[in-house]
Amino acid sequence: MSFIKSGFCCRNTAEVNNDFVWGAATAAYQIEGAATADGRTPSIWDTFTHIPGKTHNGDTGDDACRHYELLETDLDSMSWLGISAYRFSVSWSRLIPDGDGAVNPAGVAFYNRLIDGLLARGIEPWLTMYHWDLPQVLHDRGGWQSRESIDWFEHYASTLVTLFGDRVKHWITINEPHCVAWFGYYRGWFAPGLTDIQASIDVSHHLLVAHGRAVRVVKNAWPDALVGISLGLTPVEAASDSAEDEAAARRLDGYDLRWFLDPLYGRGYPADVVRQLNITVPSLHDDLDVIATPTDFLGVNYYLRQIAAAGPVDGFLDLTGVDPEGVEVTDMGWEIYPDGLLHLMRRLRNDYAPAAIYITENGSAWPDVVGDNGEIVDSRRVDYLRRHLDTVETIKSEGIALKGYFAWSLLDNFEWNSGYAKRFGLFYVNYDDFSRTPKASAHWYREHIRKS
Ligand code: FCB
């Protein structure tokens, strides 16, 4: 489409391009399976998915993609793809089954095999400490609603750093705290499925302080390692230029983006949001300083934009989400809007000036079909990728410190409350025999990386 400017003509130097990180991302609960194997205990997602009605079709992550067993196959897929980095998360309850005690040797062995297997193939491990799967035992002791969760997370982070820090040089503390807090504790869509606004605020705060503590743990142990957080940033636009719609957009932006970005970048919580939600932020001690501990990069997960109009519909936020008409949407119903990524990056540079930015997730779900010849021609995913990677070039050409891109996802997997119905992978997973097949998009991305 005409609004996407190709930046290929504007690349600065070969060196800059060679440094650019090309990766793919996954998360433990979405791919590992082996939910009860080798000493792993349940996480809140195991509990949640086993409650009838919580996920599409009652799907659970019990088997997921069987990545735990098929690790070597998946490592070889990554090698074939030619990625220079792989972003994965650790299952806390596989590593530390009782949450804050001793490590599970089988869990350590699995992640050692993964990390060593990556390094042997010249792929840099990017380790996400927390991608939503709190050990159920810790939830039973109060979970993220309890301030103690900050200490549990610090212990977990120290354990990770002690075990893997000699080889892992890129760390992401927490993935999308807004999904954990807002979707898990206010909307009830995600584990643990609560619907309590104050609980969600407490959780968001504990997550952010836990993040800051983990940053310090990494930097104290390995000053040369790079650490950041991955935020799910879905930029907000007003449905019209009326003052009411603009104000609605500002409210949603405050709740979804500034609530996390402002304290992380030393501005404290946005006063307008605190006022509007009429909640108490459980801020104690030097929490705001801890949250604002400098990071080496900001991870950005970008999928779409959201549009807000004035209205009383959406509960306490007092606004209405509007579905734009006549636009292309993915199988998730998410608008395809690469320009939103560009606008977001400009804003991040102007308002927060992160030391570096990595797109730690971007991708699209489509109802893929296997052709008679066994091929999966996912042209719309190729198109989505191409358009977003064109935008990446534009962003780089503007001098924004964007240093890498991770496709979501390496392979089809358990898409949370949508179960297995939504496929985001570059590799197709046949859930009958767990075979993997590279889709056309995998071939396209491979070629793109090779040429870059
Ligand atoms: C993000 C999640 C990731 C995946 C994608 C589609 O919000 O971080 O695990 O589900 O959405």
PDB file of C-alpha atoms in Angstrom, residues 208-320:
ATOM      1  CA  LEU A 208       7.010  -3.615  37.640  1.00  0.00           C
ATOM      2  CA  VAL A 209       8.948  -3.665  40.914  1.00  0.00           C
ATOM      3  CA  ALA A 210       9.817  -7.324  40.310  1.00  0.00           C
ATOM      4  CA  HIS A 211      11.104  -6.310  36.881  1.00  0.00           C
ATOM      5  CA  GLY A 212      13.346  -3.612  38.393  1.00  0.00           C
ATOM      6  CA  ARG A 213      14.760  -6.017  40.956  1.00  0.00           C
ATOM      7  CA  ALA A 214      15.480  -8.553  38.225  1.00  0.00           C
ATOM      8  CA  VAL A 215      17.290  -5.939  36.137  1.00  0.00           C
ATOM      9  CA  ARG A 216      19.571  -5.303  39.122  1.00  0.00           C
ATOM     10  CA  VAL A 217      20.140  -9.019  39.621  1.00  0.00           C
ATOM     11  CA  VAL A 218      21.276  -9.415  36.007  1.00  0.00           C
ATOM     12  CA  LYS A 219      23.492  -6.332  35.970  1.00  0.00           C
ATOM     13  CA  ASN A 220      25.116  -7.110  39.337  1.00  0.00           C
ATOM     14  CA  ALA A 221      26.037 -10.599  38.216  1.00  0.00           C
ATOM     15  CA  TRP A 222      26.895  -9.901  34.570  1.00  0.00           C
ATOM     16  CA  PRO A 223      27.464  -6.217  33.840  1.00  0.00           C
ATOM     17  CA  ASP A 224      28.071  -7.034  30.186  1.00  0.00           C
ATOM     18  CA  ALA A 225      24.687  -8.736  29.754  1.00  0.00           C
ATOM     19  CA  LEU A 226      21.808  -6.778  28.211  1.00  0.00           C
ATOM     20  CA  VAL A 227      18.456  -6.667  29.953  1.00  0.00           C
ATOM     21  CA  GLY A 228      15.068  -5.156  29.214  1.00  0.00           C
ATOM     22  CA  ILE A 229      11.327  -5.723  29.452  1.00  0.00           C
ATOM     23  CA  SER A 230       8.863  -6.559  26.664  1.00  0.00           C
ATOM     24  CA  LEU A 231       5.757  -4.410  26.626  1.00  0.00           C
ATOM     25  CA  GLY A 232       2.718  -5.123  24.506  1.00  0.00           C
ATOM     26  CA  LEU A 233       2.175  -1.710  22.965  1.00  0.00           C
ATOM     27  CA  THR A 234      -1.021  -1.266  20.999  1.00  0.00           C
ATOM     28  CA  PRO A 235      -1.117   2.409  20.072  1.00  0.00           C
ATOM     29  CA  VAL A 236      -4.413   4.227  20.467  1.00  0.00           C
ATOM     30  CA  GLU A 237      -6.005   6.602  17.999  1.00  0.00           C
ATOM     31  CA  ALA A 238      -9.143   8.652  18.437  1.00  0.00           C
ATOM     32  CA  ALA A 239     -12.153   7.676  16.311  1.00  0.00           C
ATOM     33  CA  SER A 240     -12.540  11.317  15.263  1.00  0.00           C
ATOM     34  CA  ASP A 241     -10.906  14.614  16.029  1.00  0.00           C
ATOM     35  CA  SER A 242     -13.693  15.619  18.407  1.00  0.00           C
ATOM     36  CA  ALA A 243     -12.465  16.643  21.851  1.00  0.00           C
ATOM     37  CA  GLU A 244     -14.512  13.816  23.407  1.00  0.00           C
ATOM     38  CA  ASP A 245     -12.971  11.113  21.259  1.00  0.00           C
ATOM     39  CA  GLU A 246      -9.487  12.557  21.754  1.00  0.00           C
ATOM     40  CA  ALA A 247     -10.044  12.448  25.500  1.00  0.00           C
ATOM     41  CA  ALA A 248     -11.237   8.837  25.274  1.00  0.00           C
ATOM     42  CA  ALA A 249      -8.114   7.939  23.316  1.00  0.00           C
ATOM     43  CA  ARG A 250      -5.971   9.621  25.940  1.00  0.00           C
ATOM     44  CA  ARG A 251      -7.694   7.606  28.676  1.00  0.00           C
ATOM     45  CA  LEU A 252      -7.036   4.325  26.919  1.00  0.00           C
ATOM     46  CA  ASP A 253      -3.482   5.333  26.100  1.00  0.00           C
ATOM     47  CA  GLY A 254      -2.917   6.150  29.771  1.00  0.00           C
ATOM     48  CA  TYR A 255      -4.219   2.814  30.936  1.00  0.00           C
ATOM     49  CA  ASP A 256      -2.599   0.605  28.308  1.00  0.00           C
ATOM     50  CA  LEU A 257       0.684   2.332  27.479  1.00  0.00           C
ATOM     51  CA  ARG A 258       1.640   5.166  29.837  1.00  0.00           C
ATOM     52  CA  TRP A 259       0.782   3.153  32.948  1.00  0.00           C
ATOM     53  CA  PHE A 260       3.799   1.006  32.155  1.00  0.00           C
ATOM     54  CA  LEU A 261       6.080   3.262  30.137  1.00  0.00           C
ATOM     55  CA  ASP A 262       5.976   6.273  32.476  1.00  0.00           C
ATOM     56  CA  PRO A 263       7.205   4.554  35.656  1.00  0.00           C
ATOM     57  CA  LEU A 264       9.747   2.472  33.718  1.00  0.00           C
ATOM     58  CA  TYR A 265      11.248   5.689  32.379  1.00  0.00           C
ATOM     59  CA  GLY A 266      11.300   7.502  35.703  1.00  0.00           C
ATOM     60  CA  ARG A 267       8.108   9.538  35.537  1.00  0.00           C
ATOM     61  CA  GLY A 268       6.061   7.654  38.114  1.00  0.00           C
ATOM     62  CA  TYR A 269       2.500   6.568  37.430  1.00  0.00           C
ATOM     63  CA  PRO A 270       0.479   8.922  35.207  1.00  0.00           C
ATOM     64  CA  ALA A 271      -1.590  11.134  37.521  1.00  0.00           C
ATOM     65  CA  ASP A 272      -4.543  11.326  35.118  1.00  0.00           C
ATOM     66  CA  VAL A 273      -4.942   7.543  35.176  1.00  0.00           C
ATOM     67  CA  VAL A 274      -4.707   7.312  38.964  1.00  0.00           C
ATOM     68  CA  ARG A 275      -7.391   9.999  39.234  1.00  0.00           C
ATOM     69  CA  GLN A 276      -9.644   8.503  36.634  1.00  0.00           C
ATOM     70  CA  LEU A 277      -9.494   4.947  37.968  1.00  0.00           C
ATOM     71  CA  ASN A 278      -9.911   6.120  41.543  1.00  0.00           C
ATOM     72  CA  ILE A 279      -7.506   3.463  42.759  1.00  0.00           C
ATOM     73  CA  THR A 280      -4.610   3.346  45.174  1.00  0.00           C
ATOM     74  CA  VAL A 281      -1.166   2.521  43.901  1.00  0.00           C
ATOM     75  CA  PRO A 282       0.505   0.333  46.495  1.00  0.00           C
ATOM     76  CA  SER A 283       3.763   2.225  46.150  1.00  0.00           C
ATOM     77  CA  LEU A 284       6.083   1.759  49.076  1.00  0.00           C
ATOM     78  CA  HIS A 285       9.718   2.326  49.953  1.00  0.00           C
ATOM     79  CA  ASP A 286      11.840   3.108  46.922  1.00  0.00           C
ATOM     80  CA  ASP A 287       9.573   1.251  44.505  1.00  0.00           C
ATOM     81  CA  LEU A 288       9.542   3.935  41.855  1.00  0.00           C
ATOM     82  CA  ASP A 289      13.347   4.040  41.803  1.00  0.00           C
ATOM     83  CA  VAL A 290      13.488   0.279  41.494  1.00  0.00           C
ATOM     84  CA  ILE A 291      10.972   0.272  38.633  1.00  0.00           C
ATOM     85  CA  ALA A 292      13.005   2.934  36.839  1.00  0.00           C
ATOM     86  CA  THR A 293      16.279   1.014  37.088  1.00  0.00           C
ATOM     87  CA  PRO A 294      17.924   1.704  33.737  1.00  0.00           C
ATOM     88  CA  THR A 295      17.592  -1.035  31.149  1.00  0.00           C
ATOM     89  CA  ASP A 296      19.642  -1.706  28.046  1.00  0.00           C
ATOM     90  CA  PHE A 297      16.661  -1.931  25.730  1.00  0.00           C
ATOM     91  CA  LEU A 298      12.911  -1.787  25.445  1.00  0.00           C
ATOM     92  CA  GLY A 299      11.216  -4.822  23.935  1.00  0.00           C
ATOM     93  CA  VAL A 300       8.164  -3.898  21.877  1.00  0.00           C
ATOM     94  CA  ASN A 301       5.463  -6.389  20.954  1.00  0.00           C
ATOM     95  CA  TYR A 302       3.408  -4.860  18.170  1.00  0.00           C
ATOM     96  CA  TYR A 303       0.402  -6.344  16.413  1.00  0.00           C
ATOM     97  CA  LEU A 304      -2.215  -3.662  15.720  1.00  0.00           C
ATOM     98  CA  ARG A 305      -3.630  -0.301  16.762  1.00  0.00           C
ATOM     99  CA  GLN A 306      -6.784   0.374  18.739  1.00  0.00           C
ATOM    100  CA  ILE A 307      -9.346   3.090  18.157  1.00  0.00           C
ATOM    101  CA  ALA A 308     -11.222   4.773  20.980  1.00  0.00           C
ATOM    102  CA  ALA A 309     -14.408   6.835  20.984  1.00  0.00           C
ATOM    103  CA  ALA A 310     -16.184   8.605  23.823  1.00  0.00           C
ATOM    104  CA  GLY A 311     -18.780   6.367  25.412  1.00  0.00           C
ATOM    105  CA  PRO A 312     -19.803   4.712  28.626  1.00  0.00           C
ATOM    106  CA  VAL A 313     -19.529   1.197  27.304  1.00  0.00           C
ATOM    107  CA  ASP A 314     -16.187  -0.117  28.456  1.00  0.00           C
ATOM    108  CA  GLY A 315     -16.678  -0.114  32.217  1.00  0.00           C
ATOM    109  CA  PHE A 316     -14.582   2.198  34.301  1.00  0.00           C
ATOM    110  CA  LEU A 317     -12.591   3.477  31.346  1.00  0.00           C
ATOM    111  CA  ASP A 318     -15.648   5.232  29.977  1.00  0.00           C
ATOM    112  CA  LEU A 319     -14.937   4.748  26.306  1.00  0.00           C
ATOM    113  CA  THR A 320     -15.816   2.525  23.390  1.00  0.00           C
TER     114      THR A 320
END
